[in-house]
CSV table of C-alpha atoms in Angstrom, one decimal:
chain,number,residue,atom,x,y,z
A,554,UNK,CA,72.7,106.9,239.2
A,555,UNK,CA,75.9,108.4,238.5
A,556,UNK,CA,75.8,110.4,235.6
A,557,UNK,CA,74.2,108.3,232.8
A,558,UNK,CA,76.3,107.5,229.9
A,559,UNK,CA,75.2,108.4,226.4
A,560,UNK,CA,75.9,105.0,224.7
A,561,UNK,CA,73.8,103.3,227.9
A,562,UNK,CA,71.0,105.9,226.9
A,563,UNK,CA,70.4,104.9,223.3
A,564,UNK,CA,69.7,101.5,224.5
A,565,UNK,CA,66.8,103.3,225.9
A,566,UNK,CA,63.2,104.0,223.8
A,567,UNK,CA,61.6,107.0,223.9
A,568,UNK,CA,58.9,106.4,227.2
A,569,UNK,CA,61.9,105.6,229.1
A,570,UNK,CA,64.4,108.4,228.4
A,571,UNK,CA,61.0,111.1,228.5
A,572,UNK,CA,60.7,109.5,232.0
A,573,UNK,CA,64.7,109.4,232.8
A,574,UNK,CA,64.6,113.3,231.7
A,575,UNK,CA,61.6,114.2,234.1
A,576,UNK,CA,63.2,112.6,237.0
A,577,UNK,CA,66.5,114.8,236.3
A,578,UNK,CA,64.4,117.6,235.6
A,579,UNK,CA,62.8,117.4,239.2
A,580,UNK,CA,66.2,116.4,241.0
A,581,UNK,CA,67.3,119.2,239.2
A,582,UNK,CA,64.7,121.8,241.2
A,583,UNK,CA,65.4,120.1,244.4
A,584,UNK,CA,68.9,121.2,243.9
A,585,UNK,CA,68.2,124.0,243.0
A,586,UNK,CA,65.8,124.7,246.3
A,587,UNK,CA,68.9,123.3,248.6
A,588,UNK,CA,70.9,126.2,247.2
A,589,UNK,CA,68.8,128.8,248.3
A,590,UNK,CA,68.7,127.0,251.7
A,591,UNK,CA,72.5,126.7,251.8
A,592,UNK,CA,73.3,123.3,250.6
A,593,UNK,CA,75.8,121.3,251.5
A,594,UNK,CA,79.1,121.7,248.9
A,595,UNK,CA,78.9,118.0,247.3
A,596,UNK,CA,75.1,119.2,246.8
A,597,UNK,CA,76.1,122.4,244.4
A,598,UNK,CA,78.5,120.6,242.3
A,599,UNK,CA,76.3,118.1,242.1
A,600,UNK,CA,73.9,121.1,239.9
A,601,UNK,CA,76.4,121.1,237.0
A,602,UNK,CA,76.3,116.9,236.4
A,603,UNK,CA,72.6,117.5,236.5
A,604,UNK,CA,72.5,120.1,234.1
A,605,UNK,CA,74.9,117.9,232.2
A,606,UNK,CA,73.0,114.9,232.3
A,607,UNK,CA,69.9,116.4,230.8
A,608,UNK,CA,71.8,117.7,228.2
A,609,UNK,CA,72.8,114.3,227.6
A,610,UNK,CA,69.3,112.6,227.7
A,611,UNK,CA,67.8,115.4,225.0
A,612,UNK,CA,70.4,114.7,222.9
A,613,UNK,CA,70.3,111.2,222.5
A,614,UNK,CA,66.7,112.0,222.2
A,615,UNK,CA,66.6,114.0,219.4
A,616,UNK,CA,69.4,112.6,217.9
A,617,UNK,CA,67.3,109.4,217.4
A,618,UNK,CA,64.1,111.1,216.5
A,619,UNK,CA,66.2,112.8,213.7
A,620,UNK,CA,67.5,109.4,212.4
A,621,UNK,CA,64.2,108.0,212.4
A,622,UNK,CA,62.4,111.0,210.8
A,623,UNK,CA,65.3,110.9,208.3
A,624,UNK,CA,64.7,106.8,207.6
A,625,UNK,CA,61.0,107.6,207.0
A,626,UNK,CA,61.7,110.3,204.3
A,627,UNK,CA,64.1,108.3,202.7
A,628,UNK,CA,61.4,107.4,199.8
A,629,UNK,CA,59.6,110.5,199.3
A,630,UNK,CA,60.4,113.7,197.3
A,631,UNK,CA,60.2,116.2,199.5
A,632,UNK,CA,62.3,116.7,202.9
A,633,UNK,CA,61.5,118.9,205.9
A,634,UNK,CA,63.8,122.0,205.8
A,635,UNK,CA,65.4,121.0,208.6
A,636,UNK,CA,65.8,117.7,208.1
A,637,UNK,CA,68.1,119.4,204.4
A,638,UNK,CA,71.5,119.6,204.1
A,639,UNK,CA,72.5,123.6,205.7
A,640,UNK,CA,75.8,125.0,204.4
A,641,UNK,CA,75.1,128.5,203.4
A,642,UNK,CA,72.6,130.2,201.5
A,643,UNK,CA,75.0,130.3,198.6
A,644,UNK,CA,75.9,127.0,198.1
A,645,UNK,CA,72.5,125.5,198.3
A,646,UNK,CA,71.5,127.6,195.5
A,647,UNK,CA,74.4,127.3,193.5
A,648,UNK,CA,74.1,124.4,190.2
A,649,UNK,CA,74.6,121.1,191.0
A,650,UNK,CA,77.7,118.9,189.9
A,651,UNK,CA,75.5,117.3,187.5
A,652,UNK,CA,74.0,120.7,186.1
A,653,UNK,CA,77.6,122.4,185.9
A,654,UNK,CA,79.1,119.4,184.0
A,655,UNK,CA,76.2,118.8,181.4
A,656,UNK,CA,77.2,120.0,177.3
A,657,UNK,CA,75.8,119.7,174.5
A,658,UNK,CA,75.7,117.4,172.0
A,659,UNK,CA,77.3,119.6,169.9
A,660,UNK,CA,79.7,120.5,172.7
A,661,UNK,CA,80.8,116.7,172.7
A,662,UNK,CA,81.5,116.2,169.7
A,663,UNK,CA,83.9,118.9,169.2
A,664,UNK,CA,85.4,117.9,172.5
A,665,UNK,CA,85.9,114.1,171.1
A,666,UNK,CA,87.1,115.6,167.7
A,667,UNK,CA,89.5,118.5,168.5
A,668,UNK,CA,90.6,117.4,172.0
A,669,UNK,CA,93.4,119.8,173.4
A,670,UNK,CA,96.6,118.3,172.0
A,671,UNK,CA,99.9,118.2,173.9
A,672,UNK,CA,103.2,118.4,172.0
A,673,UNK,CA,106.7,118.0,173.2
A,674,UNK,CA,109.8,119.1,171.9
A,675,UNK,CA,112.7,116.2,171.6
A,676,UNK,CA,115.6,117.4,173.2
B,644,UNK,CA,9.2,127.0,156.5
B,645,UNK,CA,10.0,123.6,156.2
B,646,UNK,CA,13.2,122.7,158.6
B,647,UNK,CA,13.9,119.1,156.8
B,648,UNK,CA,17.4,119.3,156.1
B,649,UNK,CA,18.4,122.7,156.5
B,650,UNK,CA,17.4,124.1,153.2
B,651,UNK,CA,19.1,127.5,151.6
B,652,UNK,CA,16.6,129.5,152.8
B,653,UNK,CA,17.5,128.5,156.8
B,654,UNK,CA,20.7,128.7,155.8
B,655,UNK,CA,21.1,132.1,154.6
B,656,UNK,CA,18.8,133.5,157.4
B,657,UNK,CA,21.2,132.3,159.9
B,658,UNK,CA,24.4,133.3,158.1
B,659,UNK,CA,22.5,136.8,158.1
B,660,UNK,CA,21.4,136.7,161.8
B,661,UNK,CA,25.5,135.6,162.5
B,662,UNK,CA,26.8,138.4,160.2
B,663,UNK,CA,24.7,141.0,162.4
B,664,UNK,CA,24.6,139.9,165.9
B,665,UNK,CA,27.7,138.3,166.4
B,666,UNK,CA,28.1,134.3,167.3
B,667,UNK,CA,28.5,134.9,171.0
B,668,UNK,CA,25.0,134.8,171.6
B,669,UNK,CA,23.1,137.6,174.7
B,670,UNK,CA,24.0,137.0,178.2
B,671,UNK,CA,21.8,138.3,180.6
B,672,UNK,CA,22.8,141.3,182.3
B,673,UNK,CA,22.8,141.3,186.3
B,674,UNK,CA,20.6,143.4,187.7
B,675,UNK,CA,22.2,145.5,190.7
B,676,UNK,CA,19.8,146.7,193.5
B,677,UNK,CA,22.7,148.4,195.6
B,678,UNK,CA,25.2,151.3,194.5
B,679,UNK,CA,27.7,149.7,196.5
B,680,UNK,CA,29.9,146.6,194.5
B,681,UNK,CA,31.3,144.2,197.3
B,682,UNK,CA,33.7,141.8,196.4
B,683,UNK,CA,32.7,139.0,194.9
B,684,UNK,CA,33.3,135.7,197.1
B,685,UNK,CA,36.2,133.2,195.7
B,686,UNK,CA,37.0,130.2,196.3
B,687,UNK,CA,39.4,129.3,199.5
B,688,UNK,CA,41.5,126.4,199.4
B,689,UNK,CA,42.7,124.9,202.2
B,690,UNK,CA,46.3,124.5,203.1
B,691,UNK,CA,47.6,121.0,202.0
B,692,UNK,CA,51.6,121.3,201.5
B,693,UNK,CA,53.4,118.9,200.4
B,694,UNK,CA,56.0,118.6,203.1
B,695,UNK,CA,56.0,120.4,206.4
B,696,UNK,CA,58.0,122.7,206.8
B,697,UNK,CA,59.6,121.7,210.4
B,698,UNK,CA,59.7,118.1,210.9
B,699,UNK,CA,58.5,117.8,214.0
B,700,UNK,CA,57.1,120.1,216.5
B,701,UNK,CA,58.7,121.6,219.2
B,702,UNK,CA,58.2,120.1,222.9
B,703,UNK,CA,56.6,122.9,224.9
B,704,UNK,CA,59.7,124.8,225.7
B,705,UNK,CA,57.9,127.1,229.0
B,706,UNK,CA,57.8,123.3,231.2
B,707,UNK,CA,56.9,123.7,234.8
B,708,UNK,CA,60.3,123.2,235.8
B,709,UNK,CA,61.1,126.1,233.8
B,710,UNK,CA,58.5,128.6,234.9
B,711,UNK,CA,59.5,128.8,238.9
B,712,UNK,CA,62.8,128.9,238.9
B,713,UNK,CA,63.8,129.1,242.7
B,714,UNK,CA,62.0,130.1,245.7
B,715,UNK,CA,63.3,133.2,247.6
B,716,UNK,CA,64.1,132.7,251.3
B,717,UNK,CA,64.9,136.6,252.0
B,718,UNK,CA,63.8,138.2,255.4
B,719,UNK,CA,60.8,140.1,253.9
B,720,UNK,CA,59.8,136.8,252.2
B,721,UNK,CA,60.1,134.8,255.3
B,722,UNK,CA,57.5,137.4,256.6
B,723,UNK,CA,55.5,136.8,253.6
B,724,UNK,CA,55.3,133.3,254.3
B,725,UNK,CA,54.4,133.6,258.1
B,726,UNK,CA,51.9,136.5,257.7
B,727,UNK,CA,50.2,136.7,254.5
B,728,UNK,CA,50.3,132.3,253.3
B,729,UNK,CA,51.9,133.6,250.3
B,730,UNK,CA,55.3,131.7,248.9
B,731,UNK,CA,57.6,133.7,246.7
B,732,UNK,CA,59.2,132.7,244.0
B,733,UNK,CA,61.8,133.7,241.0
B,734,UNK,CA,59.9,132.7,238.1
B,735,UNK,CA,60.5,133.2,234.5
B,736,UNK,CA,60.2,136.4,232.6
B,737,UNK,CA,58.3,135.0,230.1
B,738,UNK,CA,56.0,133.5,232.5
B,739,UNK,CA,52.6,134.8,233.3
B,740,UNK,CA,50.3,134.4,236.6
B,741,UNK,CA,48.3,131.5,235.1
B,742,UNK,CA,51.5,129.3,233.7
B,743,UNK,CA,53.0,130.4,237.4
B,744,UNK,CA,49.6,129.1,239.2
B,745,UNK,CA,49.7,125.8,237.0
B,746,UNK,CA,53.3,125.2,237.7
B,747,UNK,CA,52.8,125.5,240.9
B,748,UNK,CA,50.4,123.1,241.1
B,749,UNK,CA,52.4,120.7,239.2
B,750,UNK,CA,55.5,120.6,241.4
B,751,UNK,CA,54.4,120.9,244.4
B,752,UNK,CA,50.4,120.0,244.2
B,753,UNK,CA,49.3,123.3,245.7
B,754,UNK,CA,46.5,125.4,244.8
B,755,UNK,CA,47.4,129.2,244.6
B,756,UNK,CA,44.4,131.9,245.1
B,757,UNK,CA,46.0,134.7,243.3
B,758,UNK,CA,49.7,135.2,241.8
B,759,UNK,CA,51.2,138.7,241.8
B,760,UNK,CA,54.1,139.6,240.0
B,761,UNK,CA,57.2,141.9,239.3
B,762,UNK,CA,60.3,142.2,237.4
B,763,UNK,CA,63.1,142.8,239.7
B,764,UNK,CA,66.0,145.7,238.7
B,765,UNK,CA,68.2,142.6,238.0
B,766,UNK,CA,65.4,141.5,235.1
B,767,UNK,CA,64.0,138.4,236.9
B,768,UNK,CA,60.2,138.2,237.5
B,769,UNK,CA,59.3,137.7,241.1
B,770,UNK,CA,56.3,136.1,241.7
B,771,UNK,CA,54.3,136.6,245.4
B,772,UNK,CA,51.4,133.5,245.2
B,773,UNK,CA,49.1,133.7,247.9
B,774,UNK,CA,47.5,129.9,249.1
B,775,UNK,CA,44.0,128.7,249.4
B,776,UNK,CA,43.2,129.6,252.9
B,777,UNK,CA,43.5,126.0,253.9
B,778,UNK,CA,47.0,125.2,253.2
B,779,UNK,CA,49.8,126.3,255.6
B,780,UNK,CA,52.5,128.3,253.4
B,781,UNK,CA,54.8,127.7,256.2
B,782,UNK,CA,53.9,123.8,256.0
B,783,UNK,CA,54.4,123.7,252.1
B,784,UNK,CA,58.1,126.0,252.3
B,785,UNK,CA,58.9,123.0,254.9
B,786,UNK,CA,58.0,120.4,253.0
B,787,UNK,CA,59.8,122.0,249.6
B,788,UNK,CA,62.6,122.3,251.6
B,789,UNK,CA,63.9,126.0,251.4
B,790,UNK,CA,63.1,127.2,255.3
């Protein structure tokens, strides 16, 4: 198998890379059982690409699950917290860019009559 | 008392009867048969938010492959093996006896008659699962591969 790669693995729909991620899983314990039983050298390192590996497979798998999820709230009004942008605490409470930048009308027009005038002095 | 069209007379009895008892009207007062007052029952709504609140569930995170960890092929569990048909095993600490038994029976399709378990000093949970009486615990270590 040789390490799968994680642009051949989004090819892949969901059935298949559950199944791909249960046969790594299982080589995974056989490896694992060879250890205690002194395996062979090229059988230990072989632990870590397995390891790697099913890293690999559960990321692409969420990482599509999450797009998907993300496509199918696209219209509605409310998102999954998880699925909402992180940052900090702070920031996500703080007024939007729209909020902050709102005046009014009252506000605008002494803005548009009395802007802030720049002189100069002629040398 | 004639009641076509209310006349003055009907009229000024029931401004009088309005003046002294009130426009409210009586409500009838509950009679109570026991000195103790219970709460009275509200209504209960069900939950129904209006997004949930994780997207998606998590897969079950305790998977057989996670529960036994690796079998242990020391000399006192080489003597469990031989003499008591029991297999030992590191599981997980947050495993119990019946997520050990089913695991067991996932991997390696191997009924277990009883499970006992430790934590080790070095904060693993050993696991000592005796076999049905009909399976060879020497036969299934060889077949897992760990002998």
């Amino acid at each position: 198998m040789a390490a799968p790669k994680a642009y051949e693995l989004r090819t892949k729909n969901k059935a298949e890379l559950t199944k791909q991620l249960e046969e790594l899983k299982q080589e995974l314990a056989s490896l694992k059982v060879q250890k205690v039983a002194g395996g062979s050298a090229g059988k230990l390192t072989k632990i870590s690409a397995v390891r790697k590996s099913i890293a690999r497979v559960m990321t692409v798998i969420t990482q599509t699950q999450r797009a998907q999820l993300r496509l199918f709230y696209q219209k509605k009004n409310f998102l999954p917290l998880d699925l909402r942008v992180k940052k900090t605490r702070a920031i996500r409470r703080r007024l939007t860019k729209h909020e902050a930048s709102v005046k009014t009308v009252k506000q605008q027009k002494k803005d548009i009559h009395f802007p802030l005038r720049k002189y100069a002095v002629k040398a | 008392m004639t009641k076509a069209a209310p006349s003055d007379k009907n009229k000024a009895l029931a401004a009088k009867k309005a003046a002294l008892k009130g426009v409210n009207g009586q409500k009838a007062r509950k009679i109570r048969t026991s000195t103790t007052f219970n709460r009275p029952k509200t209504l209960k709504l069900a939950r129904s938010p209006k997004y949930a609140r994780k997207s998606v569930p998590h897969v079950p995170r305790l998977d057989q492959y996670k529960v036994l960890k690796t079998p242990l092929n020391t000399e006192s569990a080489m003597k469990k093996i031989e003499e008591n048909n029991t297999l030992v095993f590191i599981v997980d600490v947050k495993s119990n006896k019946r997520q050990i038994k089913d695991a067991l029976k996932k991997m390696y399709d191997v009924t277990a008659l009883k499970v006992n378990t430790l934590i080790r000093p070095d904060g693993n949970k050993k696991a000592y699962i005796k076999l049905t009486a009909d399976v060879d615990a020497l036969d299934v270590a060889n077949k897992i591969g760990f002998i």
